[in-house]
mmCIF file of C-alpha atoms in Angstrom:
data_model
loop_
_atom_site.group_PDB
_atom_site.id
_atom_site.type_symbol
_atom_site.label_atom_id
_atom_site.label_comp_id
_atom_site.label_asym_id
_atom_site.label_seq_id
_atom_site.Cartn_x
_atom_site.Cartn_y
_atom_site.Cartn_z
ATOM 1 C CA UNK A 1 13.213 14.133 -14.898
ATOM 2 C CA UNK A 2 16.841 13.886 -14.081
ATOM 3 C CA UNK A 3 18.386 10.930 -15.608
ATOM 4 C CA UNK A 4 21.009 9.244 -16.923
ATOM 5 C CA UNK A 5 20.466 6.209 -19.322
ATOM 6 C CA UNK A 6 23.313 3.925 -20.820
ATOM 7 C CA UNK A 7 22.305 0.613 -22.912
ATOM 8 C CA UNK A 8 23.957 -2.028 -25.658
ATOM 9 C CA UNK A 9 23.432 -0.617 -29.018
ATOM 10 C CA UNK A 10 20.500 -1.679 -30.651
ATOM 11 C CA UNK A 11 22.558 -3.817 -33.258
ATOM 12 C CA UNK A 12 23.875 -5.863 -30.639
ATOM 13 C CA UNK A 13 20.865 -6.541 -28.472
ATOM 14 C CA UNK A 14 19.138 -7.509 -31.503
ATOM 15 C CA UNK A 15 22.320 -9.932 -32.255
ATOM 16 C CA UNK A 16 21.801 -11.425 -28.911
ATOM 17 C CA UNK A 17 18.371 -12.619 -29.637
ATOM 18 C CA UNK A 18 17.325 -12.511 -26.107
ATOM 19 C CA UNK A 19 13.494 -13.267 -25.473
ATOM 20 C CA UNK A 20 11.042 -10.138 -25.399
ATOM 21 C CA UNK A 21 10.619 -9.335 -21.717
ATOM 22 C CA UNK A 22 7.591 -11.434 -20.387
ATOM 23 C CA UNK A 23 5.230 -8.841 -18.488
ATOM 24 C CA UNK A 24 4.402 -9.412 -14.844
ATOM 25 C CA UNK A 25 0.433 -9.217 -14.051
ATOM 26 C CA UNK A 26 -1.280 -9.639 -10.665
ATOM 27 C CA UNK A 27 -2.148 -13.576 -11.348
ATOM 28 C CA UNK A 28 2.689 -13.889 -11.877
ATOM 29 C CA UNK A 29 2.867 -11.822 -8.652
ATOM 30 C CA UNK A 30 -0.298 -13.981 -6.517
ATOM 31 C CA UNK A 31 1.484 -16.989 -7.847
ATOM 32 C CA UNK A 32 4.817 -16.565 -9.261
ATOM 33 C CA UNK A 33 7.032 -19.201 -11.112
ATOM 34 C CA UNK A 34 8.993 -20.958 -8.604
ATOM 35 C CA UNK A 35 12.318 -19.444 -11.462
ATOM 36 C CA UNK A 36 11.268 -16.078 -10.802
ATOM 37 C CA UNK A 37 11.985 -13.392 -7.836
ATOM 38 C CA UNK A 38 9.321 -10.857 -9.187
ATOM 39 C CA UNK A 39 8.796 -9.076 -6.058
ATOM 40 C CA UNK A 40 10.988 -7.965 -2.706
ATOM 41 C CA UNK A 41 10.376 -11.308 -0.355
ATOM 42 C CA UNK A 42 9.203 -13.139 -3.702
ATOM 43 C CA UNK A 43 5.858 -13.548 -2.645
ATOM 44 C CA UNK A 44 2.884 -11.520 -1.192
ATOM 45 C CA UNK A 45 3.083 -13.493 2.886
ATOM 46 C CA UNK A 46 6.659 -11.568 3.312
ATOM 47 C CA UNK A 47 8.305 -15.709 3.537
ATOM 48 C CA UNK A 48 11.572 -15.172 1.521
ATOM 49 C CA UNK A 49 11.474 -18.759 0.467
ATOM 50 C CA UNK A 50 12.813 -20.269 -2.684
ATOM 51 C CA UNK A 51 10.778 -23.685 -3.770
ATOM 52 C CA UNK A 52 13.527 -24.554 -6.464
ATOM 53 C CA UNK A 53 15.430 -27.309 -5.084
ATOM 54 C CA UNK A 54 18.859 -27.441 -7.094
ATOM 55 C CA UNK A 55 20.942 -25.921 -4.951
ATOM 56 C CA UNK A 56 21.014 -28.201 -1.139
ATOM 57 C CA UNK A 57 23.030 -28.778 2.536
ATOM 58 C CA UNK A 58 25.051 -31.556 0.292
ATOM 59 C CA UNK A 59 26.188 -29.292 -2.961
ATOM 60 C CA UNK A 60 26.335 -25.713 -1.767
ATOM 61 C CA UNK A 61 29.805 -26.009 -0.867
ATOM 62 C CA UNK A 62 30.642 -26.492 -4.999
ATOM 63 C CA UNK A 63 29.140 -23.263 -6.149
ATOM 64 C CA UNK A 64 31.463 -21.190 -7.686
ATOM 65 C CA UNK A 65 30.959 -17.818 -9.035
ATOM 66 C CA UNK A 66 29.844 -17.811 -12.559
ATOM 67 C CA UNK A 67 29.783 -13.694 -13.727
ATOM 68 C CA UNK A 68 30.555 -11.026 -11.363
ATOM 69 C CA UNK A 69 29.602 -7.270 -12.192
ATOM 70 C CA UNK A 70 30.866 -4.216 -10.666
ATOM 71 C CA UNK A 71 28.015 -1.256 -10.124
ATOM 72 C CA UNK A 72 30.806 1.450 -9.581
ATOM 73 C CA UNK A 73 29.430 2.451 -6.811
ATOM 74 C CA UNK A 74 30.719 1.972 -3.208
ATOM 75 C CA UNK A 75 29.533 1.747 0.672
ATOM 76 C CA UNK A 76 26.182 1.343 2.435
ATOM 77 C CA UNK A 77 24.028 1.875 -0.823
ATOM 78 C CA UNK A 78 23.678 -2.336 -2.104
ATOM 79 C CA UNK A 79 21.079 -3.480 -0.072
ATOM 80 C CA UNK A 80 19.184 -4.954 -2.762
ATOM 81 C CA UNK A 81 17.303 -7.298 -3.144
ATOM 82 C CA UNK A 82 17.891 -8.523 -6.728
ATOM 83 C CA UNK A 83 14.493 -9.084 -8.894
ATOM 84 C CA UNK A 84 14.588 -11.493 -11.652
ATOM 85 C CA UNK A 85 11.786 -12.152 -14.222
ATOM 86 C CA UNK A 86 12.019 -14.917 -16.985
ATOM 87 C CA UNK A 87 16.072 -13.833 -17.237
ATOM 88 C CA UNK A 88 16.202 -10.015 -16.347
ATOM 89 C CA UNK A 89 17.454 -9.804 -13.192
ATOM 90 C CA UNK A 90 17.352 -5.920 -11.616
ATOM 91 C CA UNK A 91 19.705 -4.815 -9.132
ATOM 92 C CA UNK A 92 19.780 -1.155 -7.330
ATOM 93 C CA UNK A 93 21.960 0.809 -5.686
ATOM 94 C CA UNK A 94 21.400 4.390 -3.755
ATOM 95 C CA UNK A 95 20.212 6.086 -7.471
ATOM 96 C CA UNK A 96 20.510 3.342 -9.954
ATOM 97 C CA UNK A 97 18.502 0.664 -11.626
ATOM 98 C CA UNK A 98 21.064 -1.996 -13.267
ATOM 99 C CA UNK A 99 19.233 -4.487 -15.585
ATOM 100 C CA UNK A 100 21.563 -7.338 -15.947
ATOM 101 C CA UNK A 101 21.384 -10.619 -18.342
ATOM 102 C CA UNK A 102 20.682 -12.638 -15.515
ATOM 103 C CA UNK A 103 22.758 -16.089 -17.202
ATOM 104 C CA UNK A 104 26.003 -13.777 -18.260
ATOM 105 C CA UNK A 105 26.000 -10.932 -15.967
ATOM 106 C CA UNK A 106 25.994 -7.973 -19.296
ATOM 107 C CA UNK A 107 24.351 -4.672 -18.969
ATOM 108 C CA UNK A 108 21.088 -4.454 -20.668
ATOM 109 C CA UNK A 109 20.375 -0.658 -19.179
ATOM 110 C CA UNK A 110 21.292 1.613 -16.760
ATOM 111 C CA UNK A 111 19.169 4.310 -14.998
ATOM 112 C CA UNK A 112 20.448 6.841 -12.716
ATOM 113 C CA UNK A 113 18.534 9.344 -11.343
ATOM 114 C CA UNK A 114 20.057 13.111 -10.662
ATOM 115 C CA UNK A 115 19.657 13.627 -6.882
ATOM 116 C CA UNK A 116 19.476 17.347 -6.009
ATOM 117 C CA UNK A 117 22.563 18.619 -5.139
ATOM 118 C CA UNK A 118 21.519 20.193 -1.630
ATOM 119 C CA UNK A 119 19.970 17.500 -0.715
ATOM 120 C CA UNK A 120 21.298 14.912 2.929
ATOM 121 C CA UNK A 121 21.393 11.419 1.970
ATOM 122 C CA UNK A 122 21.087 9.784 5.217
ATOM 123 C CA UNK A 123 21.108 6.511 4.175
ATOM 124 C CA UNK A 124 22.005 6.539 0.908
ATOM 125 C CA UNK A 125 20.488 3.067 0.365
ATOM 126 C CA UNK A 126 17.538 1.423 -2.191
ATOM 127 C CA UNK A 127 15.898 -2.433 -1.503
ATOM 128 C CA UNK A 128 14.691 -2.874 -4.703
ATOM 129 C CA UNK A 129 11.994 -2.611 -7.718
ATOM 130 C CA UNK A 130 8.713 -3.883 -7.850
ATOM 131 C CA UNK A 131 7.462 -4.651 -11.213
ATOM 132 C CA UNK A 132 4.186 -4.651 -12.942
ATOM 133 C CA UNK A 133 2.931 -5.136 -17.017
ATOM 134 C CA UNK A 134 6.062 -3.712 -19.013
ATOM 135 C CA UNK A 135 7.170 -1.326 -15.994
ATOM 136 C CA UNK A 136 10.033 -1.471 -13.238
ATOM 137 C CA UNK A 137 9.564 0.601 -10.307
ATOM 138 C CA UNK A 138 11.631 2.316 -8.007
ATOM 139 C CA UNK A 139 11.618 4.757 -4.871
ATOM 140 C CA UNK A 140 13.876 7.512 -4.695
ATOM 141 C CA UNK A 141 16.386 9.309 -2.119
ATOM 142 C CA UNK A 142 14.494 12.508 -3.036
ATOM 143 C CA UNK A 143 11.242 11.202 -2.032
ATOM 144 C CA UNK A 144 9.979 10.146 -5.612
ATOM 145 C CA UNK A 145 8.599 7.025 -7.421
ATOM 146 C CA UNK A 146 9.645 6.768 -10.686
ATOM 147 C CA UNK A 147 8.618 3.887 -13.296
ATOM 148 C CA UNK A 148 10.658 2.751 -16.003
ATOM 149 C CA UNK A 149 10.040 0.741 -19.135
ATOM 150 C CA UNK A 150 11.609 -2.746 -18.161
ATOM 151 C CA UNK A 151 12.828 -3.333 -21.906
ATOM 152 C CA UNK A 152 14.936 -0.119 -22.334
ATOM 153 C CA UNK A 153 15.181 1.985 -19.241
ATOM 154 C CA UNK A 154 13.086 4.737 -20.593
ATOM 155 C CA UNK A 155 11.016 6.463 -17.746
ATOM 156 C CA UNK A 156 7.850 5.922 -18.355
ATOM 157 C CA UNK A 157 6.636 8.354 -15.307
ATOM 158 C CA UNK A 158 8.106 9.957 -12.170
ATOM 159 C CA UNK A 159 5.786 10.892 -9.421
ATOM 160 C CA UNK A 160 6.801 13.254 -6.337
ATOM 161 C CA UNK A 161 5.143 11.084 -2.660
ATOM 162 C CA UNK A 162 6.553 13.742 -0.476
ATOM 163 C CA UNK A 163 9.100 16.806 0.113
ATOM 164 C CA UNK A 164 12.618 15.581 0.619
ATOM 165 C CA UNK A 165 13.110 19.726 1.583
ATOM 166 C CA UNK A 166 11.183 18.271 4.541
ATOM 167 C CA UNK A 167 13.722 15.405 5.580
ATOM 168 C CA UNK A 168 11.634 12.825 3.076
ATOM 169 C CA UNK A 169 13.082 10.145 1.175
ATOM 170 C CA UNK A 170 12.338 6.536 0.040
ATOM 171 C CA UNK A 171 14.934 3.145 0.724
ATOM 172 C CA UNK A 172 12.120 0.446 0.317
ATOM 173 C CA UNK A 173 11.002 -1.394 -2.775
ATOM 174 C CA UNK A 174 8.269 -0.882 -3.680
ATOM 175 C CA UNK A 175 4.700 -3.645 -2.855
ATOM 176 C CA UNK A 176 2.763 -3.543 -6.018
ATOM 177 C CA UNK A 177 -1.206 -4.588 -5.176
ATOM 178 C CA UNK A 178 -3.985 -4.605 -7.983
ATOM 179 C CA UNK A 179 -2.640 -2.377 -10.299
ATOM 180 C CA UNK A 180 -1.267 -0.272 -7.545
ATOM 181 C CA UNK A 181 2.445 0.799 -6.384
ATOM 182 C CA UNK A 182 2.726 0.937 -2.604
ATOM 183 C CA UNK A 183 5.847 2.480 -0.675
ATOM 184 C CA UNK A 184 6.062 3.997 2.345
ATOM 185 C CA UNK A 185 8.501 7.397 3.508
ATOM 186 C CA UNK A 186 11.501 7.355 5.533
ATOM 187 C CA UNK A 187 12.830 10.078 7.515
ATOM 188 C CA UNK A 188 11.882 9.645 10.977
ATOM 189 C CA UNK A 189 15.037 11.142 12.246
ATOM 190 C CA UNK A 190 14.829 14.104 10.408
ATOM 191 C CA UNK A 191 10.944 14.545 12.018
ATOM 192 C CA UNK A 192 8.391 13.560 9.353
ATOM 193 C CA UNK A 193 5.059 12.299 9.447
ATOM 194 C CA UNK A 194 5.464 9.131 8.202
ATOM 195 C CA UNK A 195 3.259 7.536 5.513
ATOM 196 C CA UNK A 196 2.137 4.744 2.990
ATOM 197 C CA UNK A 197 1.331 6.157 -0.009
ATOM 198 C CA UNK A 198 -0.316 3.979 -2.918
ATOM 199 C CA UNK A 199 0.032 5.366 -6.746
ATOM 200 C CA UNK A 200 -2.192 4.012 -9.520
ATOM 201 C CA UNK A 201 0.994 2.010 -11.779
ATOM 202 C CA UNK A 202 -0.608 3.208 -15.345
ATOM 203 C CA UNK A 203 -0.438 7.146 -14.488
ATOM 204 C CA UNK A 204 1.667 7.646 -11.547
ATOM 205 C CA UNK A 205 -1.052 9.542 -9.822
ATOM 206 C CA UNK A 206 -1.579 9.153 -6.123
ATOM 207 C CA UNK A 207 -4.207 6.920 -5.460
ATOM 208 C CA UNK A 208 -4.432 7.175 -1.179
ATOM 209 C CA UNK A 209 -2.288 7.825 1.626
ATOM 210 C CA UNK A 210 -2.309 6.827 4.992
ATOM 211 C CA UNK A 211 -0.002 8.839 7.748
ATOM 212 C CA UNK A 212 1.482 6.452 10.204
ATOM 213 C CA UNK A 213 0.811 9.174 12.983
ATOM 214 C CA UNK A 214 -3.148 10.455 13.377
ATOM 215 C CA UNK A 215 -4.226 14.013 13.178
ATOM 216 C CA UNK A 216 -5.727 15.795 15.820
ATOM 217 C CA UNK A 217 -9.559 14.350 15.523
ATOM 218 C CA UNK A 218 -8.536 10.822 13.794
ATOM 219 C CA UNK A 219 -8.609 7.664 15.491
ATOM 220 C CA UNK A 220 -4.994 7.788 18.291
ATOM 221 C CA UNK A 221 -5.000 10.923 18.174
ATOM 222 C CA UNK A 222 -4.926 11.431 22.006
ATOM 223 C CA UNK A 223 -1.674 9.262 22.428
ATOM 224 C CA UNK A 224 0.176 12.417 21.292
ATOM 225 C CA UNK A 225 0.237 15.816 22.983
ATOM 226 C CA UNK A 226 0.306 19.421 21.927
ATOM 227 C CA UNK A 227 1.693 19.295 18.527
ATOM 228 C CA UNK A 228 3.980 16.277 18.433
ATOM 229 C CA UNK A 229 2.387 14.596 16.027
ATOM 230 C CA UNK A 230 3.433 16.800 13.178
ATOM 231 C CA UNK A 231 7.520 15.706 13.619
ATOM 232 C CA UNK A 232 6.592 12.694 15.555
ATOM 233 C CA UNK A 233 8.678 10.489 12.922
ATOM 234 C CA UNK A 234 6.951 6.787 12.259
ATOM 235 C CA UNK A 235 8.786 6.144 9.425
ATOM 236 C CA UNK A 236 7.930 2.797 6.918
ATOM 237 C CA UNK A 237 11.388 1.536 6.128
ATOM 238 C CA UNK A 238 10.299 -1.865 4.552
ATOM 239 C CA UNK A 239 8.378 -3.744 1.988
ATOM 240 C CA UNK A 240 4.742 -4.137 3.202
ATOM 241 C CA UNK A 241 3.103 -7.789 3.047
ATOM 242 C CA UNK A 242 -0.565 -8.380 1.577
ATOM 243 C CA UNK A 243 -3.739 -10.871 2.763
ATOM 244 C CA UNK A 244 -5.040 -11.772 -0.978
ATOM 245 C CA UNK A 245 -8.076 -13.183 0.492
ATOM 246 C CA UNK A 246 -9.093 -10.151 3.399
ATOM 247 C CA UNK A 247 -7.170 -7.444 0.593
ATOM 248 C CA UNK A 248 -4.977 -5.753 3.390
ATOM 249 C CA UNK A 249 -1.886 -4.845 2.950
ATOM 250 C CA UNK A 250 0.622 -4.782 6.209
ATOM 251 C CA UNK A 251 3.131 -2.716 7.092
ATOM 252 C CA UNK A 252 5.398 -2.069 10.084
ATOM 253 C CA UNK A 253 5.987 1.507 11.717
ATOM 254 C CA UNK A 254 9.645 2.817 13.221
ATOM 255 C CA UNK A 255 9.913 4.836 16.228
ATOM 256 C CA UNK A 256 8.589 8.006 17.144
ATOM 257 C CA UNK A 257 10.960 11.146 17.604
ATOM 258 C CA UNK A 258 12.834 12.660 18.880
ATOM 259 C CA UNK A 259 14.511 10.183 20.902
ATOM 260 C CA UNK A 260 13.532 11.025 24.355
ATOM 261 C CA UNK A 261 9.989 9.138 25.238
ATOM 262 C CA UNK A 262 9.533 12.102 27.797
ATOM 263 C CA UNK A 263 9.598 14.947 24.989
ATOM 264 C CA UNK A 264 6.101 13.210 23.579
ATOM 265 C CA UNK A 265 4.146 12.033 26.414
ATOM 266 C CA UNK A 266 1.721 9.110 25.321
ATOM 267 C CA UNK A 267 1.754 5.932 23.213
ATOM 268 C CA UNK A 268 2.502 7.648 20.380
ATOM 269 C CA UNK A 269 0.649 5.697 18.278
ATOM 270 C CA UNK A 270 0.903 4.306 15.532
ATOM 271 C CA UNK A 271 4.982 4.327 15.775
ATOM 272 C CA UNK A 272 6.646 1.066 16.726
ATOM 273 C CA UNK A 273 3.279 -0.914 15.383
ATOM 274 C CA UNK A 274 2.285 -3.034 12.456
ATOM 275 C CA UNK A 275 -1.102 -1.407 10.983
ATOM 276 C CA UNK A 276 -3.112 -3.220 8.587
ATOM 277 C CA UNK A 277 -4.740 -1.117 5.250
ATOM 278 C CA UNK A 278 -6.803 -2.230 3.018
ATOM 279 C CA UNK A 279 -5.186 -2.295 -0.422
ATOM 280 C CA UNK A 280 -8.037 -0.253 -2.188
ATOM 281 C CA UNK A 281 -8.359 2.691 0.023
ATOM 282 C CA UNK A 282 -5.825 2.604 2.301
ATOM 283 C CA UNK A 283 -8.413 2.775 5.155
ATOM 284 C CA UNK A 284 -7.100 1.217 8.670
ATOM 285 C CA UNK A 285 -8.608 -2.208 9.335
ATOM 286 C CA UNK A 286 -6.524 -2.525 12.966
ATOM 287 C CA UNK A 287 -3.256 -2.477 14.419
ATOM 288 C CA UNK A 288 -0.969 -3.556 17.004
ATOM 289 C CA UNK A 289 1.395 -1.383 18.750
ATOM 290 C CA UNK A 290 4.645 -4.210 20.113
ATOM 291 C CA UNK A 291 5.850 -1.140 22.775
ATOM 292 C CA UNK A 292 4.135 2.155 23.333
ATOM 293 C CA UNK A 293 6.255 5.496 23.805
ATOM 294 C CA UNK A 294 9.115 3.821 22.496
ATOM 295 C CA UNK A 295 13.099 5.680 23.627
ATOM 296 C CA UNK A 296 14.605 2.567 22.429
ATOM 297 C CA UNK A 297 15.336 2.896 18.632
ATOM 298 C CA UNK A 298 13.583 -0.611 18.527
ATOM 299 C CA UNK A 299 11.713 0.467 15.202
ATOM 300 C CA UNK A 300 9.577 -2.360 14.323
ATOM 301 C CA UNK A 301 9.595 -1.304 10.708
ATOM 302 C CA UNK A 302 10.063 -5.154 9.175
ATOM 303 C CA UNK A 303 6.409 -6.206 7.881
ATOM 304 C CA UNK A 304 5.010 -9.323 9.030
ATOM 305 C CA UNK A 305 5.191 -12.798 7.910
ATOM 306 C CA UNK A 306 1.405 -14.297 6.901
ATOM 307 C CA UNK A 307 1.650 -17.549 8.585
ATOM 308 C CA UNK A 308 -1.423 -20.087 9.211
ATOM 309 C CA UNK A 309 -0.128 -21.712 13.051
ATOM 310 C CA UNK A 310 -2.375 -23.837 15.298
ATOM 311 C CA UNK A 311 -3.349 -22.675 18.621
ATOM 312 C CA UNK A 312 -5.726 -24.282 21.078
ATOM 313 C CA UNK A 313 -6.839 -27.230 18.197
ATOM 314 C CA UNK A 314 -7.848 -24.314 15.612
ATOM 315 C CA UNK A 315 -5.774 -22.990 12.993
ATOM 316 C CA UNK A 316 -5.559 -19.260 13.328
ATOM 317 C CA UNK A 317 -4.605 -16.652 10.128
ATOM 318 C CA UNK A 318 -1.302 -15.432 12.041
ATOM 319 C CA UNK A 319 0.966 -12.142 11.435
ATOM 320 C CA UNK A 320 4.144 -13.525 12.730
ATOM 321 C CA UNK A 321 6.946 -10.937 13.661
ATOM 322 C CA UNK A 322 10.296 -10.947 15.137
ATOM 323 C CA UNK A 323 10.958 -7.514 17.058
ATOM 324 C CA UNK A 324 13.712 -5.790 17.212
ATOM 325 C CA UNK A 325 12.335 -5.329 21.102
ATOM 326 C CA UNK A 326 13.713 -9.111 21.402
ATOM 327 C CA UNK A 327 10.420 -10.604 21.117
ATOM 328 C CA UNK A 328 8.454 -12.960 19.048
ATOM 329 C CA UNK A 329 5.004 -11.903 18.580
ATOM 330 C CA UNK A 330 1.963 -13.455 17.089
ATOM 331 C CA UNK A 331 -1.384 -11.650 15.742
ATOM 332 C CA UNK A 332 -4.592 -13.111 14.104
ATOM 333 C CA UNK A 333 -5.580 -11.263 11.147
ATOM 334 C CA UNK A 334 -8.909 -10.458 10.750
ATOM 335 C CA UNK A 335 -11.337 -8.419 8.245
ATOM 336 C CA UNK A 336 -11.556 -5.684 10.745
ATOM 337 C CA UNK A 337 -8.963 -5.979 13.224
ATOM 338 C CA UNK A 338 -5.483 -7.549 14.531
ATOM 339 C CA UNK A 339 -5.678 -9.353 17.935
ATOM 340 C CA UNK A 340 -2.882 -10.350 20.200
ATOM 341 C CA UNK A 341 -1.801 -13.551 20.389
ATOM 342 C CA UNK A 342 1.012 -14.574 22.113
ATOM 343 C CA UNK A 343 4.854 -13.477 22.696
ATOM 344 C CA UNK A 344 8.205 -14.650 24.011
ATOM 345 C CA UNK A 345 11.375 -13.196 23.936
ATOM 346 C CA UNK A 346 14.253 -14.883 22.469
ATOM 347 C CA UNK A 347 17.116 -13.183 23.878
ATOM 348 C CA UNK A 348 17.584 -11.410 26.508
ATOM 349 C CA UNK A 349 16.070 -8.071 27.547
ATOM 350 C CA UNK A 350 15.545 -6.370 30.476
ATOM 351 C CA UNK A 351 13.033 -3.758 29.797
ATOM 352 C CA UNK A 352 10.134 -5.475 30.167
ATOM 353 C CA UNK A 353 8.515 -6.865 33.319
ATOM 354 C CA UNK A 354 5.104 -8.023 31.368
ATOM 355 C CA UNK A 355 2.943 -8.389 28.631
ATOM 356 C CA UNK A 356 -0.851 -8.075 29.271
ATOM 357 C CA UNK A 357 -2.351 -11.317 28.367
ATOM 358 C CA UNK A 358 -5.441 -9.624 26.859
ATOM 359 C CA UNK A 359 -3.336 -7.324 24.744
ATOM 360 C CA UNK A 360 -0.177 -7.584 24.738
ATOM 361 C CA UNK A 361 0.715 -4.336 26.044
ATOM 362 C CA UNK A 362 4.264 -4.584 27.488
ATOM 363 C CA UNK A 363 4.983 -3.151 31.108
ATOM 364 C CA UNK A 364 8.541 -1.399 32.048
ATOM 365 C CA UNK A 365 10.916 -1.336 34.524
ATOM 366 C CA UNK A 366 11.356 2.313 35.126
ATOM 367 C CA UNK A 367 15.523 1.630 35.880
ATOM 368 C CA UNK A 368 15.884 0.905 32.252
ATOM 369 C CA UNK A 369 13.634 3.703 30.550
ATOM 370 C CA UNK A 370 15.832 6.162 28.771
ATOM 371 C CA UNK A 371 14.899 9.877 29.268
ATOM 372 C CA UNK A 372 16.106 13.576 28.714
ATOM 373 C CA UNK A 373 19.338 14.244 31.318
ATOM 374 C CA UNK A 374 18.372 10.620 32.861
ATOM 375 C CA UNK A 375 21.421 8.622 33.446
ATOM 376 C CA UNK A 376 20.290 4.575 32.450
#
């Protein structure tokens, strides 16, 4: 399996007398302790937010570092999240899994995993674990998942998703959903077909997958031409969000390739979109597409927040999302299908003269579409 392990002798972990690692189920991750980070954006509605109230506007300004620890590692690779349950606290980096004592900052374990050697690294970057029962799990730059015992390290499993030969490889942490491990492939610059990909978290086999970009005969289909769609790129960059009460999972899609809008006629769907799966099967339930044929690198790959807002004296399930096309959007979730809402930009932008009102759908301004040999 390729990896590296270091860990405190067993005589002094037992000296330490930390607790036995508390397991995470699917009732800690629908409603964690407000102590715990046990999952990428903490919670299942993508919000980020911290209840715990210690830290405020009026004492910030006092903290002062308590424990630092040095990875060894250097550059682009810590985007991390870091994941703490009951004391753990798991960092990553490009190919490592650091558990850390989360009060003193020691080394409980250390996993590394062996890249191939002939293998690009991109973005030689990793968001985070997701955790479930006694496991830690973690996507790979070679386009693998691979769970780990959370006590020791140990891998437990390791489970190919796609061929990094191909220009496949995995940044995200990875959404765990009712006993299932969700993470989706980047790569769209290196022209994949993007995909979520959903692996049972006992065995490591693959449970469903869902391409981002439809085969010739599958529902979108016909917004691609000739054979585009197998490098047309729609990679998943970042943690998906989940309904608990509809069971669908969300997850946004980055832009289509190559670059040029004009080398892939059509909307090109479903790059630049959020889609909504449901968790079991990985079937579509709907979708929204934020800007069709996209030449922009305006990958809408961040998931959306699940956010209740009132409209019109009715409270509406919303999918809240701010694009990277400088917009605001809001979408009503429903069982079997996203509907438009509303959007605004909030800063400037100059590609768009309109959004339908009905769907959303944004118009252009032809001066500022980029294309092959077109000066813009």
């Amino acid at each position: 399996l390729g990896a590296v392990f270091e860990q405190l002798p067993t005589s002094e972990m037992q000296a330490r007398k930390k607790p036995l690692y508390h397991d995470v189920n699917d009732q800690r991750l629908r409603h964690p302790e407000p102590h715990n980070w046990l999952m990428y954006r903490r919670t299942y509605d993508g919000w980020g937010h911290s209840p715990l109230r210690q830290i405020t506007s009026l004492n910030v300004a006092d903290l002062r570092p308590a424990w630092v620890f040095s990875t060894g590692v250097y550059g682009e690779h810590h985007q991390s999240a870091p994941i703490v349950n009951e004391g753990t606290m798991f960092v990553t980096t490009g190919a490592d899994v650091i558990a850390l004592d989360a009060e003193t900052g020691d080394l409980r374990w250390r996993y590394r995993r062996a890249l191939p050697t002939e293998m690009g690294r991109p973005h030689p970057t990793n968001r985070g674990v997701g955790l479930y029962n006694g496991n830690v799990y973690v996507g790979t730059l070679d386009a693998h998942v691979v769970a780990l015992s959370a006590v020791s390290g140990q891998v437990r499993w390791a489970q190919a998703v796609a061929d990094y030969r191909l220009g496949y490889y995995i940044t995200m942490a990875p959404l765990v959903v009712n006993g299932k491990v969700l993470v989706g492939t980047s790569g769209g610059e290196h022209g994949i077909r993007g995909a979520i990909v959903a692996l049972d978290a006992v065995t490591g086999e693959v449970a469903w997958r869902r391409h981002t970009i439809p085969a010739p005969g599958e529902t979108g289909s016909a917004s691609w031409q000739g054979d585009s769609w197998r490098t047309g790129g729609g990679p998943v960059w970042l943690t998906g969000t989940y309904d608990r009460d509809l069971n669908i999972t969300y997850w946004g899609v980055g832009n289509p390739g190559p670059w040029m809008g004009d080398t892939r006629p059509g909307d090109n769907l479903y790059t630049n979109s959020t889609i909504a799966l449901d968790a079991d099967t990985g079937e579509m339930r709907g979708y929204h597409q934020y800007h069709w044929n996209g030449s922009w690198d305006w990958d809408e790959a961040t998931a959306p927040l699940l956010v209740d807002i009132e409209r019109g004296g009715r409270m509406l399930a919303a999918l809240v999302h701010p694009g990277r096309n400088g917009y605001l959007w809001m979408l009503e979730r429903h069982a079997d299908r996203l509907t438009f809402v509303e959007a605004a930009p909030f800063v400037y932008q100059n590609v768009f003269t309109g959004l339908d009102p009905d769907t959303g759908r944004p118009s252009y301004d032809p001066e500022h579409v980029p294309g092959t040999g077109k000066r813009v």
